[in-house]
Amino acid sequence: MWVLMYVFSYSVNPAATSDKAEWRLLPTVVFQEFTSEERCRTAKSTLEGSLKDAGARLKSGFEDLKSIGKADPAQIIIAYNVECLPK
């Protein structure tokens, strides 16, 4: 048995937004069991790609806002870690 574990969090500093509010998602930890290492690693790869794409879209949106002086993407922190662990 294998367990896929991932941790995800993000923070947007008030300097990055026009409303001066801080947006913070405290770390979320998720566990999912798999019957084989191969299935766990496939899920890990898919999840990592999805989290990377989501972070890139978020930063891209802030880049667009930066061009009109409304945001600073340097004030965004996106963190995630995905692991397959034997149970």
JSON list of C-alpha atoms in Angstrom, two decimals:
[
{"chain": "A", "resi": 1, "resn": "MET", "atom": "CA", "xyz": [0.00, 0.00, 0.00]},
{"chain": "A", "resi": 2, "resn": "TRP", "atom": "CA", "xyz": [1.23, 3.49, -0.85]},
{"chain": "A", "resi": 3, "resn": "VAL", "atom": "CA", "xyz": [0.06, 6.87, 0.36]},
{"chain": "A", "resi": 4, "resn": "LEU", "atom": "CA", "xyz": [0.12, 10.05, -1.71]},
{"chain": "A", "resi": 5, "resn": "MET", "atom": "CA", "xyz": [0.56, 13.06, 0.55]},
{"chain": "A", "resi": 6, "resn": "TYR", "atom": "CA", "xyz": [0.48, 16.65, -0.56]},
{"chain": "A", "resi": 7, "resn": "VAL", "atom": "CA", "xyz": [0.74, 19.95, 1.21]},
{"chain": "A", "resi": 8, "resn": "PHE", "atom": "CA", "xyz": [-0.45, 23.15, -0.44]},
{"chain": "A", "resi": 9, "resn": "SER", "atom": "CA", "xyz": [-0.58, 26.76, 0.73]},
{"chain": "A", "resi": 10, "resn": "TYR", "atom": "CA", "xyz": [-0.52, 30.24, -0.70]},
{"chain": "A", "resi": 11, "resn": "SER", "atom": "CA", "xyz": [-0.29, 33.78, 0.54]},
{"chain": "A", "resi": 12, "resn": "VAL", "atom": "CA", "xyz": [-0.92, 37.09, -1.19]},
{"chain": "A", "resi": 13, "resn": "ASN", "atom": "CA", "xyz": [0.66, 40.02, 0.62]},
{"chain": "A", "resi": 14, "resn": "PRO", "atom": "CA", "xyz": [-1.49, 43.18, 0.99]},
{"chain": "A", "resi": 15, "resn": "ALA", "atom": "CA", "xyz": [1.01, 45.07, -1.16]},
{"chain": "A", "resi": 16, "resn": "ALA", "atom": "CA", "xyz": [-0.01, 42.87, -4.10]},
{"chain": "A", "resi": 17, "resn": "THR", "atom": "CA", "xyz": [-3.66, 43.93, -4.08]},
{"chain": "A", "resi": 18, "resn": "SER", "atom": "CA", "xyz": [-5.57, 47.16, -4.37]},
{"chain": "A", "resi": 19, "resn": "ASP", "atom": "CA", "xyz": [-7.84, 46.34, -1.42]},
{"chain": "A", "resi": 20, "resn": "LYS", "atom": "CA", "xyz": [-4.87, 45.98, 0.99]},
{"chain": "A", "resi": 21, "resn": "ALA", "atom": "CA", "xyz": [-6.20, 42.71, 2.43]},
{"chain": "A", "resi": 22, "resn": "GLU", "atom": "CA", "xyz": [-3.99, 39.73, 2.97]},
{"chain": "A", "resi": 23, "resn": "TRP", "atom": "CA", "xyz": [-5.18, 36.49, 1.41]},
{"chain": "A", "resi": 24, "resn": "ARG", "atom": "CA", "xyz": [-3.77, 33.40, 3.04]},
{"chain": "A", "resi": 25, "resn": "LEU", "atom": "CA", "xyz": [-4.63, 29.74, 2.71]},
{"chain": "A", "resi": 26, "resn": "LEU", "atom": "CA", "xyz": [-3.08, 27.93, 5.64]},
{"chain": "A", "resi": 27, "resn": "PRO", "atom": "CA", "xyz": [-1.35, 24.71, 4.67]},
{"chain": "A", "resi": 28, "resn": "THR", "atom": "CA", "xyz": [-3.72, 21.98, 3.58]},
{"chain": "A", "resi": 29, "resn": "VAL", "atom": "CA", "xyz": [-2.54, 18.40, 3.94]},
{"chain": "A", "resi": 30, "resn": "VAL", "atom": "CA", "xyz": [-4.24, 15.64, 1.95]},
{"chain": "A", "resi": 31, "resn": "PHE", "atom": "CA", "xyz": [-3.62, 11.88, 2.03]},
{"chain": "A", "resi": 32, "resn": "GLN", "atom": "CA", "xyz": [-4.79, 9.36, -0.59]},
{"chain": "A", "resi": 33, "resn": "GLU", "atom": "CA", "xyz": [-4.11, 5.62, -0.52]},
{"chain": "A", "resi": 34, "resn": "PHE", "atom": "CA", "xyz": [-3.00, 3.65, -3.60]},
{"chain": "A", "resi": 35, "resn": "THR", "atom": "CA", "xyz": [-2.53, -0.09, -4.08]},
{"chain": "A", "resi": 36, "resn": "SER", "atom": "CA", "xyz": [0.78, 0.26, -5.95]},
{"chain": "A", "resi": 37, "resn": "GLU", "atom": "CA", "xyz": [3.75, 2.56, -6.15]},
{"chain": "A", "resi": 38, "resn": "GLU", "atom": "CA", "xyz": [3.19, 3.02, -9.89]},
{"chain": "A", "resi": 39, "resn": "ARG", "atom": "CA", "xyz": [-0.37, 4.31, -9.40]},
{"chain": "A", "resi": 40, "resn": "CYS", "atom": "CA", "xyz": [0.83, 6.61, -6.63]},
{"chain": "A", "resi": 41, "resn": "ARG", "atom": "CA", "xyz": [3.63, 8.04, -8.77]},
{"chain": "A", "resi": 42, "resn": "THR", "atom": "CA", "xyz": [1.26, 8.59, -11.70]},
{"chain": "A", "resi": 43, "resn": "ALA", "atom": "CA", "xyz": [-1.12, 10.52, -9.43]},
{"chain": "A", "resi": 44, "resn": "LYS", "atom": "CA", "xyz": [1.84, 12.46, -7.99]},
{"chain": "A", "resi": 45, "resn": "SER", "atom": "CA", "xyz": [2.99, 13.53, -11.45]},
{"chain": "A", "resi": 46, "resn": "THR", "atom": "CA", "xyz": [-0.51, 14.62, -12.45]},
{"chain": "A", "resi": 47, "resn": "LEU", "atom": "CA", "xyz": [-1.05, 16.54, -9.23]},
{"chain": "A", "resi": 48, "resn": "GLU", "atom": "CA", "xyz": [2.32, 18.31, -9.42]},
{"chain": "A", "resi": 49, "resn": "GLY", "atom": "CA", "xyz": [1.54, 19.40, -12.99]},
{"chain": "A", "resi": 50, "resn": "SER", "atom": "CA", "xyz": [-1.87, 20.70, -11.96]},
{"chain": "A", "resi": 51, "resn": "LEU", "atom": "CA", "xyz": [-0.51, 22.67, -8.99]},
{"chain": "A", "resi": 52, "resn": "LYS", "atom": "CA", "xyz": [2.28, 24.13, -11.14]},
{"chain": "A", "resi": 53, "resn": "ASP", "atom": "CA", "xyz": [-0.22, 25.21, -13.82]},
{"chain": "A", "resi": 54, "resn": "ALA", "atom": "CA", "xyz": [-2.56, 26.77, -11.25]},
{"chain": "A", "resi": 55, "resn": "GLY", "atom": "CA", "xyz": [0.31, 28.76, -9.72]},
{"chain": "A", "resi": 56, "resn": "ALA", "atom": "CA", "xyz": [1.44, 29.94, -13.14]},
{"chain": "A", "resi": 57, "resn": "ARG", "atom": "CA", "xyz": [-2.09, 31.14, -13.99]},
{"chain": "A", "resi": 58, "resn": "LEU", "atom": "CA", "xyz": [-2.35, 33.01, -10.70]},
{"chain": "A", "resi": 59, "resn": "LYS", "atom": "CA", "xyz": [1.01, 34.73, -11.22]},
{"chain": "A", "resi": 60, "resn": "SER", "atom": "CA", "xyz": [0.10, 35.52, -14.84]},
{"chain": "A", "resi": 61, "resn": "GLY", "atom": "CA", "xyz": [-3.10, 37.22, -13.71]},
{"chain": "A", "resi": 62, "resn": "PHE", "atom": "CA", "xyz": [-1.13, 39.35, -11.28]},
{"chain": "A", "resi": 63, "resn": "GLU", "atom": "CA", "xyz": [1.38, 40.17, -14.03]},
{"chain": "A", "resi": 64, "resn": "ASP", "atom": "CA", "xyz": [-1.53, 41.52, -16.08]},
{"chain": "A", "resi": 65, "resn": "LEU", "atom": "CA", "xyz": [-2.66, 43.63, -13.12]},
{"chain": "A", "resi": 66, "resn": "LYS", "atom": "CA", "xyz": [0.91, 44.83, -12.55]},
{"chain": "A", "resi": 67, "resn": "SER", "atom": "CA", "xyz": [1.00, 46.22, -16.09]},
{"chain": "A", "resi": 68, "resn": "ILE", "atom": "CA", "xyz": [-1.77, 48.64, -15.11]},
{"chain": "A", "resi": 69, "resn": "GLY", "atom": "CA", "xyz": [-0.26, 49.36, -11.69]},
{"chain": "A", "resi": 70, "resn": "LYS", "atom": "CA", "xyz": [-2.75, 47.35, -9.64]},
{"chain": "A", "resi": 71, "resn": "ALA", "atom": "CA", "xyz": [-0.70, 44.43, -8.28]},
{"chain": "A", "resi": 72, "resn": "ASP", "atom": "CA", "xyz": [2.76, 43.04, -7.63]},
{"chain": "A", "resi": 73, "resn": "PRO", "atom": "CA", "xyz": [3.27, 39.33, -8.37]},
{"chain": "A", "resi": 74, "resn": "ALA", "atom": "CA", "xyz": [6.46, 39.35, -6.28]},
{"chain": "A", "resi": 75, "resn": "GLN", "atom": "CA", "xyz": [4.19, 39.47, -3.22]},
{"chain": "A", "resi": 76, "resn": "ILE", "atom": "CA", "xyz": [2.66, 36.04, -3.94]},
{"chain": "A", "resi": 77, "resn": "ILE", "atom": "CA", "xyz": [3.92, 32.89, -2.25]},
{"chain": "A", "resi": 78, "resn": "ILE", "atom": "CA", "xyz": [2.69, 29.55, -3.55]},
{"chain": "A", "resi": 79, "resn": "ALA", "atom": "CA", "xyz": [4.09, 26.45, -1.88]},
{"chain": "A", "resi": 80, "resn": "TYR", "atom": "CA", "xyz": [3.39, 22.79, -2.41]},
{"chain": "A", "resi": 81, "resn": "ASN", "atom": "CA", "xyz": [5.01, 19.44, -1.85]},
{"chain": "A", "resi": 82, "resn": "VAL", "atom": "CA", "xyz": [3.80, 16.09, -3.20]},
{"chain": "A", "resi": 83, "resn": "GLU", "atom": "CA", "xyz": [5.21, 12.75, -2.00]},
{"chain": "A", "resi": 84, "resn": "CYS", "atom": "CA", "xyz": [4.50, 9.05, -2.45]},
{"chain": "A", "resi": 85, "resn": "LEU", "atom": "CA", "xyz": [5.22, 7.18, 0.76]},
{"chain": "A", "resi": 86, "resn": "PRO", "atom": "CA", "xyz": [5.07, 3.46, 1.53]},
{"chain": "A", "resi": 87, "resn": "LYS", "atom": "CA", "xyz": [2.46, 2.64, 4.14]}
]
